PDB file of N, CA and C in Angstrom:
ATOM      1  N   MET U  28     -37.631 -16.045 -24.840  1.00 51.00           N
ATOM      2  CA  MET U  28     -36.983 -16.958 -24.570  1.00 51.00           C
ATOM      3  C   MET U  28     -35.838 -15.821 -25.136  1.00 51.00           C
ATOM      4  N   LYS U  29     -35.313 -15.236 -26.099  1.00 54.00           N
ATOM      5  CA  LYS U  29     -34.533 -14.448 -26.982  1.00 54.00           C
ATOM      6  C   LYS U  29     -34.024 -13.609 -25.363  1.00 54.00           C
ATOM      7  N   LEU U  30     -35.231 -12.491 -24.642  1.00 49.00           N
ATOM      8  CA  LEU U  30     -34.230 -12.146 -23.801  1.00 49.00           C
ATOM      9  C   LEU U  30     -33.918 -12.700 -23.525  1.00 49.00           C
ATOM     10  N   ARG U  31     -33.726 -14.117 -22.726  1.00 54.00           N
ATOM     11  CA  ARG U  31     -32.922 -14.454 -22.081  1.00 54.00           C
ATOM     12  C   ARG U  31     -31.624 -14.662 -22.588  1.00 54.00           C
ATOM     13  N   GLN U  32     -31.752 -15.782 -23.524  1.00 53.00           N
ATOM     14  CA  GLN U  32     -29.875 -15.893 -24.129  1.00 53.00           C
ATOM     15  C   GLN U  32     -29.254 -14.121 -24.041  1.00 53.00           C
ATOM     16  N   THR U  33     -30.356 -13.471 -24.761  1.00 48.00           N
ATOM     17  CA  THR U  33     -29.205 -11.461 -24.685  1.00 48.00           C
ATOM     18  C   THR U  33     -28.762 -11.231 -23.239  1.00 48.00           C
ATOM     19  N   THR U  34     -30.214 -11.645 -22.343  1.00 50.00           N
ATOM     20  CA  THR U  34     -29.053 -11.722 -20.639  1.00 50.00           C
ATOM     21  C   THR U  34     -27.591 -12.200 -20.859  1.00 50.00           C
ATOM     22  N   THR U  35     -28.152 -13.231 -20.897  1.00 50.00           N
ATOM     23  CA  THR U  35     -26.684 -14.851 -20.646  1.00 50.00           C
ATOM     24  C   THR U  35     -25.521 -14.098 -21.726  1.00 50.00           C
ATOM     25  N   VAL U  36     -26.400 -13.891 -22.592  1.00 47.00           N
ATOM     26  CA  VAL U  36     -25.135 -13.183 -23.364  1.00 47.00           C
ATOM     27  C   VAL U  36     -24.177 -12.221 -22.640  1.00 47.00           C
ATOM     28  N   LEU U  37     -24.990 -11.219 -23.151  1.00 44.00           N
ATOM     29  CA  LEU U  37     -24.293 -10.233 -22.071  1.00 44.00           C
ATOM     30  C   LEU U  37     -23.607 -10.442 -20.494  1.00 44.00           C
ATOM     31  N   ALA U  38     -24.797 -10.751 -19.943  1.00 47.00           N
ATOM     32  CA  ALA U  38     -23.454 -11.650 -18.331  1.00 47.00           C
ATOM     33  C   ALA U  38     -22.555 -12.675 -18.905  1.00 47.00           C
ATOM     34  N   LEU U  39     -21.962 -12.921 -19.493  1.00 47.00           N
ATOM     35  CA  LEU U  39     -21.332 -13.433 -19.461  1.00 47.00           C
ATOM     36  C   LEU U  39     -19.873 -12.366 -20.254  1.00 47.00           C
ATOM     37  N   THR U  40     -20.340 -11.372 -21.425  1.00 49.00           N
ATOM     38  CA  THR U  40     -19.303 -11.289 -21.681  1.00 49.00           C
ATOM     39  C   THR U  40     -19.239  -9.941 -21.143  1.00 49.00           C
ATOM     40  N   LEU U  41     -20.023  -9.608 -19.792  1.00 44.00           N
ATOM     41  CA  LEU U  41     -19.419  -8.454 -18.775  1.00 44.00           C
ATOM     42  C   LEU U  41     -18.155  -9.397 -18.465  1.00 44.00           C
ATOM     43  N   PHE U  42     -19.275 -10.468 -17.561  1.00 51.00           N
ATOM     44  CA  PHE U  42     -17.731 -11.021 -16.772  1.00 51.00           C
ATOM     45  C   PHE U  42     -16.887 -11.131 -17.224  1.00 51.00           C
ATOM     46  N   SER U  43     -16.687 -12.257 -18.629  1.00 49.00           N
ATOM     47  CA  SER U  43     -15.589 -11.861 -18.788  1.00 49.00           C
ATOM     48  C   SER U  43     -14.093 -10.563 -18.423  1.00 49.00           C
ATOM     49  N   PHE U  44     -14.669  -9.698 -18.914  1.00 51.00           N
ATOM     50  CA  PHE U  44     -14.022  -8.311 -18.220  1.00 51.00           C
ATOM     51  C   PHE U  44     -13.724  -8.022 -16.888  1.00 51.00           C
ATOM     52  N   VAL U  45     -14.777  -8.445 -16.380  1.00 48.00           N
ATOM     53  CA  VAL U  45     -14.060  -7.798 -14.807  1.00 48.00           C
ATOM     54  C   VAL U  45     -13.978  -8.790 -14.469  1.00 48.00           C
ATOM     55  N   GLN U  46     -12.526  -8.344 -14.085  1.00 53.00           N
ATOM     56  CA  GLN U  46     -11.805  -8.748 -13.248  1.00 53.00           C
ATOM     57  C   GLN U  46     -10.936  -8.744 -11.622  1.00 53.00           C
ATOM     58  N   PRO U  47     -11.434 -10.460 -11.129  1.00 55.00           N
ATOM     59  CA  PRO U  47     -11.648 -10.088  -9.051  1.00 55.00           C
ATOM     60  C   PRO U  47     -10.814  -9.086  -8.622  1.00 55.00           C
ATOM     61  N   ALA U  48     -10.604  -8.571  -7.638  1.00 56.00           N
ATOM     62  CA  ALA U  48     -10.317  -8.726  -6.932  1.00 56.00           C
ATOM     63  C   ALA U  48      -8.152  -9.669  -6.828  1.00 56.00           C
ATOM     64  N   SER U  49      -7.040  -8.275  -7.170  1.00 61.00           N
ATOM     65  CA  SER U  49      -5.687  -9.066  -7.292  1.00 61.00           C
ATOM     66  C   SER U  49      -4.782  -8.942  -6.013  1.00 61.00           C
ATOM     67  N   ALA U  50      -5.436  -8.469  -5.097  1.00 70.00           N
ATOM     68  CA  ALA U  50      -4.946  -8.083  -4.046  1.00 70.00           C
ATOM     69  C   ALA U  50      -4.831  -9.365  -3.567  1.00 70.00           C
ATOM     70  N   ILE U  51      -3.679  -9.840  -2.819  1.00 85.00           N
ATOM     71  CA  ILE U  51      -3.771 -11.355  -1.705  1.00 85.00           C
ATOM     72  C   ILE U  51      -2.911 -10.468  -0.705  1.00 85.00           C
ATOM     73  N   ILE U  52      -3.707 -10.584   0.412  1.00 87.00           N
ATOM     74  CA  ILE U  52      -3.161 -10.796   1.557  1.00 87.00           C
ATOM     75  C   ILE U  52      -2.477 -11.653   2.268  1.00 87.00           C
ATOM     76  N   GLU U  53      -1.450 -10.838   2.472  1.00 90.00           N
ATOM     77  CA  GLU U  53       0.033 -12.120   3.183  1.00 90.00           C
ATOM     78  C   GLU U  53      -0.363 -11.437   4.660  1.00 90.00           C
ATOM     79  N   ILE U  54       0.141 -12.796   5.707  1.00 92.00           N
ATOM     80  CA  ILE U  54      -0.053 -12.576   6.913  1.00 92.00           C
ATOM     81  C   ILE U  54       1.334 -13.251   7.428  1.00 92.00           C
ATOM     82  N   TRP U  55       2.242 -12.547   8.047  1.00 93.00           N
ATOM     83  CA  TRP U  55       3.435 -12.794   8.937  1.00 93.00           C
ATOM     84  C   TRP U  55       3.019 -13.460  10.556  1.00 93.00           C
ATOM     85  N   SER U  56       3.881 -14.278  10.996  1.00 94.00           N
ATOM     86  CA  SER U  56       3.568 -14.375  12.805  1.00 94.00           C
ATOM     87  C   SER U  56       5.025 -15.108  12.920  1.00 94.00           C
ATOM     88  N   GLY U  57       5.041 -13.947  14.220  1.00 94.00           N
ATOM     89  CA  GLY U  57       5.875 -14.225  15.271  1.00 94.00           C
ATOM     90  C   GLY U  57       5.463 -14.803  17.079  1.00 94.00           C
ATOM     91  N   HIS U  58       6.631 -15.874  17.920  1.00 95.00           N
ATOM     92  CA  HIS U  58       6.266 -15.212  18.416  1.00 95.00           C
ATOM     93  C   HIS U  58       7.513 -15.337  19.783  1.00 95.00           C
ATOM     94  N   LYS U  59       7.062 -14.901  21.432  1.00 94.00           N
ATOM     95  CA  LYS U  59       8.105 -14.639  22.016  1.00 94.00           C
ATOM     96  C   LYS U  59       7.632 -14.513  23.515  1.00 94.00           C
ATOM     97  N   GLU U  60       8.429 -15.892  24.032  1.00 94.00           N
ATOM     98  CA  GLU U  60       8.569 -16.184  25.661  1.00 94.00           C
ATOM     99  C   GLU U  60       8.752 -14.831  26.175  1.00 94.00           C
ATOM    100  N   LEU U  61       7.880 -14.875  27.321  1.00 93.00           N
ATOM    101  CA  LEU U  61       7.702 -13.944  28.281  1.00 93.00           C
ATOM    102  C   LEU U  61       7.980 -13.818  29.509  1.00 93.00           C
ATOM    103  N   ASN U  62       8.988 -13.469  30.648  1.00 94.00           N
ATOM    104  CA  ASN U  62       8.859 -13.233  31.943  1.00 94.00           C
ATOM    105  C   ASN U  62       7.635 -13.100  32.954  1.00 94.00           C
ATOM    106  N   THR U  63       6.999 -13.334  32.210  1.00 93.00           N
ATOM    107  CA  THR U  63       5.926 -12.424  32.955  1.00 93.00           C
ATOM    108  C   THR U  63       4.800 -13.220  32.214  1.00 93.00           C
ATOM    109  N   ASN U  64       3.620 -12.676  33.821  1.00 94.00           N
ATOM    110  CA  ASN U  64       2.150 -13.511  33.151  1.00 94.00           C
ATOM    111  C   ASN U  64       1.338 -12.837  32.082  1.00 94.00           C
ATOM    112  N   VAL U  65      -0.081 -13.476  31.554  1.00 94.00           N
ATOM    113  CA  VAL U  65      -0.666 -12.850  30.498  1.00 94.00           C
ATOM    114  C   VAL U  65      -0.923 -11.400  31.019  1.00 94.00           C
ATOM    115  N   ASP U  66      -1.307 -11.352  32.251  1.00 93.00           N
ATOM    116  CA  ASP U  66      -1.999  -9.417  32.390  1.00 93.00           C
ATOM    117  C   ASP U  66      -0.696  -8.869  32.114  1.00 93.00           C
ATOM    118  N   GLY U  67       0.626  -9.727  32.504  1.00 93.00           N
ATOM    119  CA  GLY U  67       1.764  -8.501  32.354  1.00 93.00           C
ATOM    120  C   GLY U  67       2.004  -8.472  30.087  1.00 93.00           C
ATOM    121  N   CYS U  68       2.135  -9.628  29.725  1.00 94.00           N
ATOM    122  CA  CYS U  68       2.191  -9.452  28.258  1.00 94.00           C
ATOM    123  C   CYS U  68       1.063  -8.659  27.757  1.00 94.00           C
ATOM    124  N   VAL U  69      -0.085  -8.056  28.627  1.00 93.00           N
ATOM    125  CA  VAL U  69      -1.139  -7.601  27.818  1.00 93.00           C
ATOM    126  C   VAL U  69      -0.826  -6.018  28.172  1.00 93.00           C
ATOM    127  N   GLY U  70      -0.176  -5.520  29.106  1.00 92.00           N
ATOM    128  CA  GLY U  70       0.319  -4.784  29.769  1.00 92.00           C
ATOM    129  C   GLY U  70       1.292  -3.911  28.626  1.00 92.00           C
ATOM    130  N   ARG U  71       2.327  -4.923  28.288  1.00 91.00           N
ATOM    131  CA  ARG U  71       3.544  -4.634  27.329  1.00 91.00           C
ATOM    132  C   ARG U  71       2.778  -4.679  26.284  1.00 91.00           C
ATOM    133  N   ALA U  72       1.761  -5.228  25.463  1.00 90.00           N
ATOM    134  CA  ALA U  72       1.180  -4.780  24.281  1.00 90.00           C
ATOM    135  C   ALA U  72       0.322  -3.743  24.292  1.00 90.00           C
ATOM    136  N   GLU U  73      -0.071  -3.338  25.257  1.00 86.00           N
ATOM    137  CA  GLU U  73      -0.784  -2.068  25.486  1.00 86.00           C
ATOM    138  C   GLU U  73       0.471  -0.022  25.687  1.00 86.00           C
ATOM    139  N   ARG U  74       1.664  -0.847  26.351  1.00 86.00           N
ATOM    140  CA  ARG U  74       2.121   0.522  26.100  1.00 86.00           C
ATOM    141  C   ARG U  74       2.727   0.404  24.934  1.00 86.00           C
ATOM    142  N   LEU U  75       3.004  -0.810  24.332  1.00 84.00           N
ATOM    143  CA  LEU U  75       3.546  -1.163  22.900  1.00 84.00           C
ATOM    144  C   LEU U  75       2.923   0.295  21.485  1.00 84.00           C
ATOM    145  N   ILE U  76       1.944   0.017  21.387  1.00 81.00           N
ATOM    146  CA  ILE U  76       1.050   0.568  20.922  1.00 81.00           C
ATOM    147  C   ILE U  76       0.736   2.197  21.609  1.00 81.00           C
ATOM    148  N   GLN U  77       0.139   2.663  22.889  1.00 81.00           N
ATOM    149  CA  GLN U  77       0.147   3.170  23.273  1.00 81.00           C
ATOM    150  C   GLN U  77       1.630   4.943  22.420  1.00 81.00           C
ATOM    151  N   SER U  78       2.482   4.003  23.233  1.00 76.00           N
ATOM    152  CA  SER U  78       3.943   5.056  22.696  1.00 76.00           C
ATOM    153  C   SER U  78       5.027   4.965  22.088  1.00 76.00           C
ATOM    154  N   GLN U  79       4.871   3.745  21.216  1.00 62.00           N
ATOM    155  CA  GLN U  79       6.451   3.108  20.122  1.00 62.00           C
ATOM    156  C   GLN U  79       5.774   4.241  18.886  1.00 62.00           C
ATOM    157  N   PHE U  80       4.297   4.078  18.368  1.00 65.00           N
ATOM    158  CA  PHE U  80       3.697   3.171  17.222  1.00 65.00           C
ATOM    159  C   PHE U  80       2.677   4.844  17.025  1.00 65.00           C
ATOM    160  N   ASP U  81       3.404   6.044  16.053  1.00 64.00           N
ATOM    161  CA  ASP U  81       1.731   7.118  15.753  1.00 64.00           C
ATOM    162  C   ASP U  81       1.358   6.482  15.098  1.00 64.00           C
ATOM    163  N   ASN U  82       1.417   6.147  13.822  1.00 65.00           N
ATOM    164  CA  ASN U  82       0.764   5.019  12.743  1.00 65.00           C
ATOM    165  C   ASN U  82      -0.330   3.725  13.307  1.00 65.00           C
ATOM    166  N   LEU U  83       0.248   3.690  14.908  1.00 67.00           N
ATOM    167  CA  LEU U  83      -1.027   2.587  15.253  1.00 67.00           C
ATOM    168  C   LEU U  83      -2.399   2.847  15.239  1.00 67.00           C
ATOM    169  N   VAL U  84      -3.317   2.305  15.592  1.00 70.00           N
ATOM    170  CA  VAL U  84      -5.307   2.269  15.769  1.00 70.00           C
ATOM    171  C   VAL U  84      -5.560   1.223  16.309  1.00 70.00           C
ATOM    172  N   GLU U  85      -5.516   1.810  17.991  1.00 67.00           N
ATOM    173  CA  GLU U  85      -6.200   0.211  18.188  1.00 67.00           C
ATOM    174  C   GLU U  85      -7.756   0.079  18.387  1.00 67.00           C
ATOM    175  N   VAL U  86      -8.238  -1.352  17.722  1.00 73.00           N
ATOM    176  CA  VAL U  86      -9.299  -0.935  17.243  1.00 73.00           C
ATOM    177  C   VAL U  86     -10.442  -1.983  18.691  1.00 73.00           C
ATOM    178  N   GLY U  87      -9.925  -3.214  18.919  1.00 79.00           N
ATOM    179  CA  GLY U  87      -9.539  -4.187  19.541  1.00 79.00           C
ATOM    180  C   GLY U  87      -8.790  -4.579  21.114  1.00 79.00           C
ATOM    181  N   ARG U  88      -9.480  -4.663  22.018  1.00 80.00           N
ATOM    182  CA  ARG U  88      -8.953  -5.708  22.303  1.00 80.00           C
ATOM    183  C   ARG U  88      -9.638  -5.874  23.911  1.00 80.00           C
ATOM    184  N   GLY U  89      -8.953  -6.938  24.559  1.00 82.00           N
ATOM    185  CA  GLY U  89      -9.672  -8.239  25.292  1.00 82.00           C
ATOM    186  C   GLY U  89      -8.912  -8.410  26.851  1.00 82.00           C
ATOM    187  N   ASP U  90      -9.044  -9.769  26.994  1.00 86.00           N
ATOM    188  CA  ASP U  90      -8.288 -10.024  28.362  1.00 86.00           C
ATOM    189  C   ASP U  90      -7.109 -10.203  27.523  1.00 86.00           C
ATOM    190  N   PHE U  91      -6.833 -11.101  26.898  1.00 85.00           N
ATOM    191  CA  PHE U  91      -5.658 -11.922  26.484  1.00 85.00           C
ATOM    192  C   PHE U  91      -5.396 -11.025  24.907  1.00 85.00           C
ATOM    193  N   HIS U  92      -5.800 -10.298  24.202  1.00 87.00           N
ATOM    194  CA  HIS U  92      -5.535  -9.951  22.958  1.00 87.00           C
ATOM    195  C   HIS U  92      -5.443  -7.802  22.331  1.00 87.00           C
ATOM    196  N   ARG U  93      -4.374  -7.581  22.471  1.00 87.00           N
ATOM    197  CA  ARG U  93      -4.951  -6.254  21.388  1.00 87.00           C
ATOM    198  C   ARG U  93      -5.072  -6.282  19.600  1.00 87.00           C
ATOM    199  N   THR U  94      -6.095  -5.981  19.065  1.00 86.00           N
ATOM    200  CA  THR U  94      -6.315  -5.822  17.888  1.00 86.00           C
ATOM    201  C   THR U  94      -5.736  -4.775  16.877  1.00 86.00           C
ATOM    202  N   GLY U  95      -5.850  -3.977  16.374  1.00 84.00           N
ATOM    203  CA  GLY U  95      -6.137  -3.087  15.313  1.00 84.00           C
ATOM    204  C   GLY U  95      -5.164  -2.690  13.881  1.00 84.00           C
ATOM    205  N   TYR U  96      -5.113  -1.788  13.606  1.00 82.00           N
ATOM    206  CA  TYR U  96      -4.440  -1.295  12.123  1.00 82.00           C
ATOM    207  C   TYR U  96      -2.886  -0.568  12.385  1.00 82.00           C
ATOM    208  N   PHE U  97      -2.234  -0.712  11.313  1.00 81.00           N
ATOM    209  CA  PHE U  97      -1.892   0.331  10.784  1.00 81.00           C
ATOM    210  C   PHE U  97      -1.239   0.760   9.355  1.00 81.00           C
ATOM    211  N   GLN U  98      -1.096   1.982   8.524  1.00 79.00           N
ATOM    212  CA  GLN U  98      -1.354   2.105   7.568  1.00 79.00           C
ATOM    213  C   GLN U  98      -2.619   1.887   6.478  1.00 79.00           C
ATOM    214  N   ASP U  99      -2.127   0.515   5.865  1.00 84.00           N
ATOM    215  CA  ASP U  99      -3.167  -0.214   4.941  1.00 84.00           C
ATOM    216  C   ASP U  99      -2.522  -2.387   5.648  1.00 84.00           C
ATOM    217  N   GLY U 100      -2.649  -1.863   6.826  1.00 88.00           N
ATOM    218  CA  GLY U 100      -2.253  -3.152   7.424  1.00 88.00           C
ATOM    219  C   GLY U 100      -3.054  -3.770   8.408  1.00 88.00           C
ATOM    220  N   SER U 101      -3.198  -4.729   8.979  1.00 89.00           N
ATOM    221  CA  SER U 101      -3.317  -4.752  10.351  1.00 89.00           C
ATOM    222  C   SER U 101      -2.585  -5.783  11.581  1.00 89.00           C
ATOM    223  N   TYR U 102      -2.379  -5.451  12.568  1.00 90.00           N
ATOM    224  CA  TYR U 102      -1.993  -6.257  13.463  1.00 90.00           C
ATOM    225  C   TYR U 102      -3.030  -7.079  14.506  1.00 90.00           C
ATOM    226  N   ARG U 103      -2.522  -8.441  15.586  1.00 91.00           N
ATOM    227  CA  ARG U 103      -2.917  -8.554  15.816  1.00 91.00           C
ATOM    228  C   ARG U 103      -1.894  -9.142  16.985  1.00 91.00           C
ATOM    229  N   ILE U 104      -1.889  -8.370  18.753  1.00 92.00           N
ATOM    230  CA  ILE U 104      -0.911  -9.156  19.858  1.00 92.00           C
ATOM    231  C   ILE U 104      -1.998 -10.316  20.229  1.00 92.00           C
ATOM    232  N   VAL U 105      -1.990 -11.825  21.282  1.00 93.00           N
ATOM    233  CA  VAL U 105      -2.081 -12.251  21.643  1.00 93.00           C
ATOM    234  C   VAL U 105      -1.033 -13.055  22.491  1.00 93.00           C
ATOM    235  N   CYS U 106      -1.642 -12.863  23.585  1.00 95.00           N
ATOM    236  CA  CYS U 106      -1.283 -13.588  25.459  1.00 95.00           C
ATOM    237  C   CYS U 106      -1.856 -14.760  26.037  1.00 95.00           C
ATOM    238  N   PHE U 107      -0.839 -15.339  25.954  1.00 92.00           N
ATOM    239  CA  PHE U 107      -0.763 -16.511  26.995  1.00 92.00           C
ATOM    240  C   PHE U 107      -0.187 -17.264  27.460  1.00 92.00           C
ATOM    241  N   ALA U 108      -0.493 -18.172  28.042  1.00 93.00           N
ATOM    242  CA  ALA U 108      -0.438 -18.303  29.793  1.00 93.00           C
ATOM    243  C   ALA U 108       0.791 -19.814  29.097  1.00 93.00           C
ATOM    244  N   ASN U 109       2.415 -19.496  29.522  1.00 89.00           N
ATOM    245  CA  ASN U 109       3.451 -20.503  29.521  1.00 89.00           C
ATOM    246  C   ASN U 109       3.676 -20.802  31.276  1.00 89.00           C
ATOM    247  N   GLY U 110       3.430 -22.289  31.915  1.00 88.00           N
ATOM    248  CA  GLY U 110       3.768 -22.080  33.265  1.00 88.00           C
ATOM    249  C   GLY U 110       4.125 -21.143  34.054  1.00 88.00           C
ATOM    250  N   SER U 111       5.190 -20.227  34.449  1.00 88.00           N
ATOM    251  CA  SER U 111       5.103 -19.254  34.756  1.00 88.00           C
ATOM    252  C   SER U 111       4.729 -17.707  33.972  1.00 88.00           C
ATOM    253  N   GLY U 112       5.661 -17.958  32.693  1.00 93.00           N
ATOM    254  CA  GLY U 112       5.489 -17.126  32.135  1.00 93.00           C
ATOM    255  C   GLY U 112       4.282 -16.744  31.197  1.00 93.00           C
ATOM    256  N   SER U 113       4.487 -16.012  30.518  1.00 94.00           N
ATOM    257  CA  SER U 113       3.495 -16.226  29.064  1.00 94.00           C
ATOM    258  C   SER U 113       4.395 -16.277  27.162  1.00 94.00           C
ATOM    259  N   THR U 114       3.359 -16.168  26.701  1.00 94.00           N
ATOM    260  CA  THR U 114       4.046 -16.235  25.317  1.00 94.00           C
ATOM    261  C   THR U 114       3.303 -15.062  24.440  1.00 94.00           C
ATOM    262  N   GLY U 115       3.341 -14.653  23.662  1.00 94.00           N
ATOM    263  CA  GLY U 115       3.342 -13.125  23.051  1.00 94.00           C
ATOM    264  C   GLY U 115       2.695 -13.222  21.905  1.00 94.00           C
ATOM    265  N   VAL U 116       2.067 -13.594  21.030  1.00 94.00           N
ATOM    266  CA  VAL U 116       2.596 -14.645  19.919  1.00 94.00           C
ATOM    267  C   VAL U 116       1.646 -12.859  18.886  1.00 94.00           C
ATOM    268  N   ILE U 117       2.788 -12.450  17.255  1.00 94.00           N
ATOM    269  CA  ILE U 117       1.660 -11.859  16.845  1.00 94.00           C
ATOM    270  C   ILE U 117       1.335 -11.546  15.394  1.00 94.00           C
ATOM    271  N   PHE U 118       0.397 -11.521  14.879  1.00 94.00           N
ATOM    272  CA  PHE U 118       0.366 -11.503  13.318  1.00 94.00           C
ATOM    273  C   PHE U 118       0.604 -10.113  12.700  1.00 94.00           C
ATOM    274  N   VAL U 119       0.382  -9.901  11.879  1.00 94.00           N
ATOM    275  CA  VAL U 119       0.399  -8.365  10.605  1.00 94.00           C
ATOM    276  C   VAL U 119       0.297  -9.277   8.647  1.00 94.00           C
ATOM    277  N   ALA U 120      -1.150  -8.453   8.916  1.00 94.00           N
ATOM    278  CA  ALA U 120      -1.664  -8.894   7.643  1.00 94.00           C
ATOM    279  C   ALA U 120      -1.129  -7.836   7.195  1.00 94.00           C
ATOM    280  N   HIS U 121      -1.100  -7.922   5.589  1.00 94.00           N
ATOM    281  CA  HIS U 121      -0.243  -6.166   4.616  1.00 94.00           C
ATOM    282  C   HIS U 121      -0.131  -7.632   3.244  1.00 94.00           C
ATOM    283  N   GLU U 122      -1.200  -6.769   2.474  1.00 93.00           N
ATOM    284  CA  GLU U 122      -0.647  -7.601   0.904  1.00 93.00           C
ATOM    285  C   GLU U 122       0.980  -7.710   0.788  1.00 93.00           C
ATOM    286  N   ASP U 123       2.114  -6.774   1.343  1.00 92.00           N
ATOM    287  CA  ASP U 123       2.915  -6.970   0.375  1.00 92.00           C
ATOM    288  C   ASP U 123       4.012  -7.795   2.148  1.00 92.00           C
ATOM    289  N   LEU U 124       4.232  -9.016   1.709  1.00 93.00           N
ATOM    290  CA  LEU U 124       4.688  -9.842   2.436  1.00 93.00           C
ATOM    291  C   LEU U 124       5.950  -9.092   3.376  1.00 93.00           C
ATOM    292  N   ASP U 125       6.863  -8.194   3.033  1.00 94.00           N
ATOM    293  CA  ASP U 125       7.604  -7.695   3.429  1.00 94.00           C
ATOM    294  C   ASP U 125       7.611  -6.644   4.698  1.00 94.00           C
ATOM    295  N   VAL U 126       6.332  -5.951   3.909  1.00 92.00           N
ATOM    296  CA  VAL U 126       6.428  -4.896   4.597  1.00 92.00           C
ATOM    297  C   VAL U 126       5.754  -5.620   6.280  1.00 92.00           C
ATOM    298  N   ALA U 127       4.902  -6.313   5.989  1.00 92.00           N
ATOM    299  CA  ALA U 127       4.261  -7.322   7.073  1.00 92.00           C
ATOM    300  C   ALA U 127       5.644  -7.812   7.548  1.00 92.00           C
ATOM    301  N   THR U 128       6.500  -8.536   7.434  1.00 94.00           N
ATOM    302  CA  THR U 128       7.737  -9.063   7.893  1.00 94.00           C
ATOM    303  C   THR U 128       7.967  -7.742   8.700  1.00 94.00           C
ATOM    304  N   GLN U 129       8.784  -6.197   8.171  1.00 93.00           N
ATOM    305  CA  GLN U 129       9.374  -5.670   9.231  1.00 93.00           C
ATOM    306  C   GLN U 129       8.586  -5.240   9.767  1.00 93.00           C
ATOM    307  N   PHE U 130       7.533  -4.683   9.962  1.00 90.00           N
ATOM    308  CA  PHE U 130       6.680  -4.703  11.330  1.00 90.00           C
ATOM    309  C   PHE U 130       6.641  -5.501  12.301  1.00 90.00           C
ATOM    310  N   GLY U 131       6.152  -6.863  11.862  1.00 92.00           N
ATOM    311  CA  GLY U 131       6.483  -7.945  13.363  1.00 92.00           C
ATOM    312  C   GLY U 131       7.336  -8.015  13.301  1.00 92.00           C
ATOM    313  N   GLU U 132       8.098  -8.406  12.490  1.00 94.00           N
ATOM    314  CA  GLU U 132       9.355  -7.874  13.661  1.00 94.00           C
ATOM    315  C   GLU U 132       9.996  -7.112  14.672  1.00 94.00           C
ATOM    316  N   ILE U 133       9.364  -5.831  14.309  1.00 90.00           N
ATOM    317  CA  ILE U 133       9.092  -4.230  15.454  1.00 90.00           C
ATOM    318  C   ILE U 133       9.067  -4.765  16.229  1.00 90.00           C
ATOM    319  N   LEU U 134       7.235  -5.011  16.501  1.00 90.00           N
ATOM    320  CA  LEU U 134       6.632  -5.748  16.976  1.00 90.00           C
ATOM    321  C   LEU U 134       7.002  -6.536  18.230  1.00 90.00           C
ATOM    322  N   LEU U 135       7.438  -7.325  17.438  1.00 92.00           N
ATOM    323  CA  LEU U 135       7.821  -9.048  18.185  1.00 92.00           C
ATOM    324  C   LEU U 135       9.416  -7.933  18.926  1.00 92.00           C
ATOM    325  N   ASN U 136       9.973  -7.183  18.780  1.00 93.00           N
ATOM    326  CA  ASN U 136      11.135  -7.903  19.253  1.00 93.00           C
ATOM    327  C   ASN U 136      10.803  -6.432  20.540  1.00 93.00           C
ATOM    328  N   GLU U 137      10.122  -5.335  20.084  1.00 89.00           N
ATOM    329  CA  GLU U 137       9.816  -4.349  21.337  1.00 89.00           C
ATOM    330  C   GLU U 137       9.001  -5.104  22.135  1.00 89.00           C
ATOM    331  N   LEU U 138       8.300  -5.896  21.872  1.00 88.00           N
ATOM    332  CA  LEU U 138       7.087  -6.712  23.341  1.00 88.00           C
ATOM    333  C   LEU U 138       8.380  -7.721  23.612  1.00 88.00           C
TER     334      LEU U 138
END
C-alpha cells in the first residue's frame, strides 16, 4: 500500500512539471475556380510543385490531389469538378498562421 501511494505521489509530481506540447498548428485554406477539368487542375498543381518552388517536397499524389511538405509546414492541393471547369482547393498547415497564409496565397495565385 505504501508503494502505491509513493508511486502515485511521484507520478503526480512529475506530471505537474511536464508541460504538453505548446505548438498549435494553424490551417489556412483557399480555393480558385479554374477553366479546365480536374486533370488540368492536377496538371497545374504538378507543374507548380515541380517548377516554382525548390523547397516543396511532394509525398502524396492521387487522381485529384497533391500533398507534401515545405520547410516545417505541409500543404495539400485538391481538385474538384465544377460544372465544365474545376475548383482547386489549397490547404496549408503551419504553426505560424502568417507563414501558412503567405504560402497559401502564393500557391493559390500560381495555380
